[in-house]
Amino acid sequence: MSYHNDDPWGLPDPDTQSAFYDSVPTKRLFAFVVDLIITTIIAALIVPFTAFTAIFFFPLLFAVVGFAYRVVTISNASATLGMRLMGIEFRDSRGERFDFGMALLHTTLFTIAFGVFIAQVVSVVLMLTTARAQGLGDLILGTAAINRPSRF
């Protein structure tokens, strides 16, 4: 699977290059679960270093750790560790990998959508029905998660 950029959006065309979007919603779900496990472990490892007082504000600690984890991993490789395991990555509207700024924006929108139940439902429905399998944040930013292109 090679990636060429004929679409004015800069992303692979879902009609002529549909392989880039095959099973992406399912892979995003599995990646989310993997990332949730990783984030939980990291947050739990931090608790003893706070003299166990973090137990009282664990949801806040978990949210901060999750935000930082997503921004760092996405800005470094355009994918979280779970996404890398599933073979998908984010691309911006020009078809390029995410930089720090885009990772920060995408993670902010993800965090807001995660905190507002109806926004999360809308995002999942959009991932299942749009041609590029884009969630709400992806549509707002003009980004998409794609199957990782071949490197040869």
PDB file of C-alpha atoms in Angstrom:
ATOM      1  CA  MET A   1       0.000   0.000   0.000  1.00  0.00           C
ATOM      2  CA  SER A   2       1.667   3.191  -1.124  1.00  0.00           C
ATOM      3  CA  TYR A   3       0.497   6.685  -0.331  1.00  0.00           C
ATOM      4  CA  HIS A   4       0.138   9.228  -3.082  1.00  0.00           C
ATOM      5  CA  ASN A   5      -1.506  12.561  -2.656  1.00  0.00           C
ATOM      6  CA  ASP A   6      -4.027  13.269  -5.451  1.00  0.00           C
ATOM      7  CA  ASP A   7      -6.771  14.564  -3.181  1.00  0.00           C
ATOM      8  CA  PRO A   8      -6.959  18.345  -2.732  1.00  0.00           C
ATOM      9  CA  TRP A   9      -7.456  17.612   0.977  1.00  0.00           C
ATOM     10  CA  GLY A  10      -4.037  15.983   1.147  1.00  0.00           C
ATOM     11  CA  LEU A  11      -5.431  12.810   2.683  1.00  0.00           C
ATOM     12  CA  PRO A  12      -5.773   9.527   0.787  1.00  0.00           C
ATOM     13  CA  ASP A  13      -8.974   9.453  -1.262  1.00  0.00           C
ATOM     14  CA  PRO A  14     -11.477   7.074   0.370  1.00  0.00           C
ATOM     15  CA  ASP A  15     -12.806   5.970  -3.042  1.00  0.00           C
ATOM     16  CA  THR A  16      -9.535   5.247  -4.856  1.00  0.00           C
ATOM     17  CA  GLN A  17      -7.378   4.406  -1.824  1.00  0.00           C
ATOM     18  CA  SER A  18      -9.899   2.788   0.512  1.00  0.00           C
ATOM     19  CA  ALA A  19      -7.262   0.472   2.034  1.00  0.00           C
ATOM     20  CA  PHE A  20      -6.056   3.416   4.119  1.00  0.00           C
ATOM     21  CA  TYR A  21      -9.407   3.481   5.940  1.00  0.00           C
ATOM     22  CA  ASP A  22     -10.183  -0.263   6.166  1.00  0.00           C
ATOM     23  CA  SER A  23     -11.084  -1.255   9.741  1.00  0.00           C
ATOM     24  CA  VAL A  24      -9.847   2.075  11.153  1.00  0.00           C
ATOM     25  CA  PRO A  25     -12.809   2.536  13.562  1.00  0.00           C
ATOM     26  CA  THR A  26     -12.271  -0.947  15.013  1.00  0.00           C
ATOM     27  CA  LYS A  27      -8.527  -0.376  15.268  1.00  0.00           C
ATOM     28  CA  ARG A  28      -9.141   2.958  16.992  1.00  0.00           C
ATOM     29  CA  LEU A  29     -11.339   1.201  19.562  1.00  0.00           C
ATOM     30  CA  PHE A  30      -8.667  -1.411  20.327  1.00  0.00           C
ATOM     31  CA  ALA A  31      -5.996   1.298  20.410  1.00  0.00           C
ATOM     32  CA  PHE A  32      -8.145   3.269  22.875  1.00  0.00           C
ATOM     33  CA  VAL A  33      -8.349   0.244  25.187  1.00  0.00           C
ATOM     34  CA  VAL A  34      -4.569  -0.303  25.022  1.00  0.00           C
ATOM     35  CA  ASP A  35      -3.939   3.395  25.724  1.00  0.00           C
ATOM     36  CA  LEU A  36      -6.439   3.324  28.599  1.00  0.00           C
ATOM     37  CA  ILE A  37      -4.547   0.423  30.189  1.00  0.00           C
ATOM     38  CA  ILE A  38      -1.182   2.161  29.728  1.00  0.00           C
ATOM     39  CA  THR A  39      -2.511   5.431  31.161  1.00  0.00           C
ATOM     40  CA  THR A  40      -4.028   3.634  34.157  1.00  0.00           C
ATOM     41  CA  ILE A  41      -0.730   1.878  34.901  1.00  0.00           C
ATOM     42  CA  ILE A  42       1.260   5.122  34.661  1.00  0.00           C
ATOM     43  CA  ALA A  43      -1.201   6.964  36.925  1.00  0.00           C
ATOM     44  CA  ALA A  44      -1.175   4.088  39.440  1.00  0.00           C
ATOM     45  CA  LEU A  45       2.649   4.114  39.491  1.00  0.00           C
ATOM     46  CA  ILE A  46       2.584   7.830  40.358  1.00  0.00           C
ATOM     47  CA  VAL A  47       0.311   7.351  43.400  1.00  0.00           C
ATOM     48  CA  PRO A  48       3.031   6.077  45.811  1.00  0.00           C
ATOM     49  CA  PHE A  49       5.216   9.083  44.962  1.00  0.00           C
ATOM     50  CA  THR A  50       2.500  11.380  46.322  1.00  0.00           C
ATOM     51  CA  ALA A  51       2.485   9.591  49.711  1.00  0.00           C
ATOM     52  CA  PHE A  52      -0.725   8.002  48.437  1.00  0.00           C
ATOM     53  CA  THR A  53      -2.609  11.320  48.586  1.00  0.00           C
ATOM     54  CA  ALA A  54      -3.261  11.017  44.839  1.00  0.00           C
ATOM     55  CA  ILE A  55      -5.862   8.387  45.700  1.00  0.00           C
ATOM     56  CA  PHE A  56      -8.125  11.280  46.708  1.00  0.00           C
ATOM     57  CA  PHE A  57      -7.795  13.000  43.334  1.00  0.00           C
ATOM     58  CA  PHE A  58      -7.079   9.981  41.143  1.00  0.00           C
ATOM     59  CA  PRO A  59      -9.573  10.957  38.404  1.00  0.00           C
ATOM     60  CA  LEU A  60      -7.782  14.293  37.989  1.00  0.00           C
ATOM     61  CA  LEU A  61      -4.363  12.607  38.028  1.00  0.00           C
ATOM     62  CA  PHE A  62      -5.611  10.075  35.474  1.00  0.00           C
ATOM     63  CA  ALA A  63      -6.899  12.877  33.209  1.00  0.00           C
ATOM     64  CA  VAL A  64      -3.611  14.804  33.390  1.00  0.00           C
ATOM     65  CA  VAL A  65      -1.531  11.673  32.759  1.00  0.00           C
ATOM     66  CA  GLY A  66      -3.794  10.687  29.847  1.00  0.00           C
ATOM     67  CA  PHE A  67      -3.563  14.152  28.309  1.00  0.00           C
ATOM     68  CA  ALA A  68       0.225  14.269  28.608  1.00  0.00           C
ATOM     69  CA  TYR A  69       0.580  10.684  27.324  1.00  0.00           C
ATOM     70  CA  ARG A  70      -1.518  11.417  24.242  1.00  0.00           C
ATOM     71  CA  VAL A  71       0.207  14.725  23.407  1.00  0.00           C
ATOM     72  CA  VAL A  72       3.717  13.275  23.804  1.00  0.00           C
ATOM     73  CA  THR A  73       3.103  10.044  21.891  1.00  0.00           C
ATOM     74  CA  ILE A  74       1.081  11.653  19.096  1.00  0.00           C
ATOM     75  CA  SER A  75       3.564  14.508  18.614  1.00  0.00           C
ATOM     76  CA  ASN A  76       6.475  12.039  18.443  1.00  0.00           C
ATOM     77  CA  ALA A  77       5.035   9.492  15.994  1.00  0.00           C
ATOM     78  CA  SER A  78       1.589  10.798  14.973  1.00  0.00           C
ATOM     79  CA  ALA A  79       0.118   7.918  16.961  1.00  0.00           C
ATOM     80  CA  THR A  80      -0.287   6.717  20.520  1.00  0.00           C
ATOM     81  CA  LEU A  81       1.329   3.423  21.522  1.00  0.00           C
ATOM     82  CA  GLY A  82      -2.027   1.703  21.072  1.00  0.00           C
ATOM     83  CA  MET A  83      -2.406   3.179  17.598  1.00  0.00           C
ATOM     84  CA  ARG A  84       1.104   2.040  16.666  1.00  0.00           C
ATOM     85  CA  LEU A  85       0.248  -1.467  17.868  1.00  0.00           C
ATOM     86  CA  MET A  86      -2.871  -1.416  15.664  1.00  0.00           C
ATOM     87  CA  GLY A  87      -0.965  -0.030  12.657  1.00  0.00           C
ATOM     88  CA  ILE A  88      -2.723   3.325  12.347  1.00  0.00           C
ATOM     89  CA  GLU A  89      -1.584   6.935  12.603  1.00  0.00           C
ATOM     90  CA  PHE A  90      -3.002  10.441  12.330  1.00  0.00           C
ATOM     91  CA  ARG A  91      -2.517  12.686   9.310  1.00  0.00           C
ATOM     92  CA  ASP A  92      -3.382  16.366   9.048  1.00  0.00           C
ATOM     93  CA  SER A  93      -5.341  18.017   6.235  1.00  0.00           C
ATOM     94  CA  ARG A  94      -2.177  18.175   4.088  1.00  0.00           C
ATOM     95  CA  GLY A  95      -1.568  14.444   4.574  1.00  0.00           C
ATOM     96  CA  GLU A  96       1.377  15.061   6.903  1.00  0.00           C
ATOM     97  CA  ARG A  97       2.057  13.517  10.280  1.00  0.00           C
ATOM     98  CA  PHE A  98       1.068  15.499  13.371  1.00  0.00           C
ATOM     99  CA  ASP A  99       3.456  17.970  14.940  1.00  0.00           C
ATOM    100  CA  PHE A 100       3.277  19.133  18.564  1.00  0.00           C
ATOM    101  CA  GLY A 101       0.686  21.834  17.889  1.00  0.00           C
ATOM    102  CA  MET A 102      -1.674  19.506  16.050  1.00  0.00           C
ATOM    103  CA  ALA A 103      -1.185  16.812  18.703  1.00  0.00           C
ATOM    104  CA  LEU A 104      -2.092  19.353  21.382  1.00  0.00           C
ATOM    105  CA  LEU A 105      -5.193  20.539  19.486  1.00  0.00           C
ATOM    106  CA  HIS A 106      -6.362  17.015  18.704  1.00  0.00           C
ATOM    107  CA  THR A 107      -5.842  15.848  22.291  1.00  0.00           C
ATOM    108  CA  THR A 108      -7.700  18.891  23.622  1.00  0.00           C
ATOM    109  CA  LEU A 109     -10.695  18.146  21.389  1.00  0.00           C
ATOM    110  CA  PHE A 110     -10.498  14.447  22.324  1.00  0.00           C
ATOM    111  CA  THR A 111     -10.507  15.351  26.035  1.00  0.00           C
ATOM    112  CA  ILE A 112     -13.490  17.670  25.631  1.00  0.00           C
ATOM    113  CA  ALA A 113     -15.405  15.064  23.613  1.00  0.00           C
ATOM    114  CA  PHE A 114     -14.546  12.399  26.171  1.00  0.00           C
ATOM    115  CA  GLY A 115     -15.935  14.617  28.950  1.00  0.00           C
ATOM    116  CA  VAL A 116     -19.199  15.357  27.129  1.00  0.00           C
ATOM    117  CA  PHE A 117     -21.128  12.143  26.577  1.00  0.00           C
ATOM    118  CA  ILE A 118     -23.186  13.325  23.589  1.00  0.00           C
ATOM    119  CA  ALA A 119     -20.034  14.585  21.834  1.00  0.00           C
ATOM    120  CA  GLN A 120     -18.454  11.152  22.292  1.00  0.00           C
ATOM    121  CA  VAL A 121     -21.550   9.440  20.864  1.00  0.00           C
ATOM    122  CA  VAL A 122     -21.555  11.812  17.878  1.00  0.00           C
ATOM    123  CA  SER A 123     -17.842  11.161  17.358  1.00  0.00           C
ATOM    124  CA  VAL A 124     -18.315   7.372  17.321  1.00  0.00           C
ATOM    125  CA  VAL A 125     -21.271   7.626  14.919  1.00  0.00           C
ATOM    126  CA  LEU A 126     -19.190   9.828  12.608  1.00  0.00           C
ATOM    127  CA  MET A 127     -16.279   7.353  12.688  1.00  0.00           C
ATOM    128  CA  LEU A 128     -18.670   4.624  11.590  1.00  0.00           C
ATOM    129  CA  THR A 129     -20.411   6.628   8.846  1.00  0.00           C
ATOM    130  CA  THR A 130     -17.977   9.081   7.232  1.00  0.00           C
ATOM    131  CA  ALA A 131     -15.904   8.083   4.208  1.00  0.00           C
ATOM    132  CA  ARG A 132     -12.614   8.741   6.025  1.00  0.00           C
ATOM    133  CA  ALA A 133     -13.817   7.240   9.347  1.00  0.00           C
ATOM    134  CA  GLN A 134     -13.314  10.634  11.006  1.00  0.00           C
ATOM    135  CA  GLY A 135     -14.488  11.435  14.499  1.00  0.00           C
ATOM    136  CA  LEU A 136     -15.809  14.816  15.602  1.00  0.00           C
ATOM    137  CA  GLY A 137     -12.334  16.200  16.397  1.00  0.00           C
ATOM    138  CA  ASP A 138     -11.014  14.923  13.077  1.00  0.00           C
ATOM    139  CA  LEU A 139     -13.788  16.671  11.164  1.00  0.00           C
ATOM    140  CA  ILE A 140     -13.216  19.936  13.036  1.00  0.00           C
ATOM    141  CA  LEU A 141      -9.454  19.847  12.382  1.00  0.00           C
ATOM    142  CA  GLY A 142      -9.620  18.246   8.920  1.00  0.00           C
ATOM    143  CA  THR A 143      -7.533  15.296  10.098  1.00  0.00           C
ATOM    144  CA  ALA A 144      -7.948  11.527   9.838  1.00  0.00           C
ATOM    145  CA  ALA A 145      -6.573   8.314  11.250  1.00  0.00           C
ATOM    146  CA  ILE A 146      -5.300   6.044   8.478  1.00  0.00           C
ATOM    147  CA  ASN A 147      -3.697   2.648   8.209  1.00  0.00           C
ATOM    148  CA  ARG A 148       0.038   3.210   8.303  1.00  0.00           C
ATOM    149  CA  PRO A 149       1.373   3.462   4.732  1.00  0.00           C
ATOM    150  CA  SER A 150       4.103   1.107   3.572  1.00  0.00           C
ATOM    151  CA  ARG A 151       7.571   2.513   4.018  1.00  0.00           C
ATOM    152  CA  PHE A 152       8.954   1.047   0.756  1.00  0.00           C
TER     153      PHE A 152
END
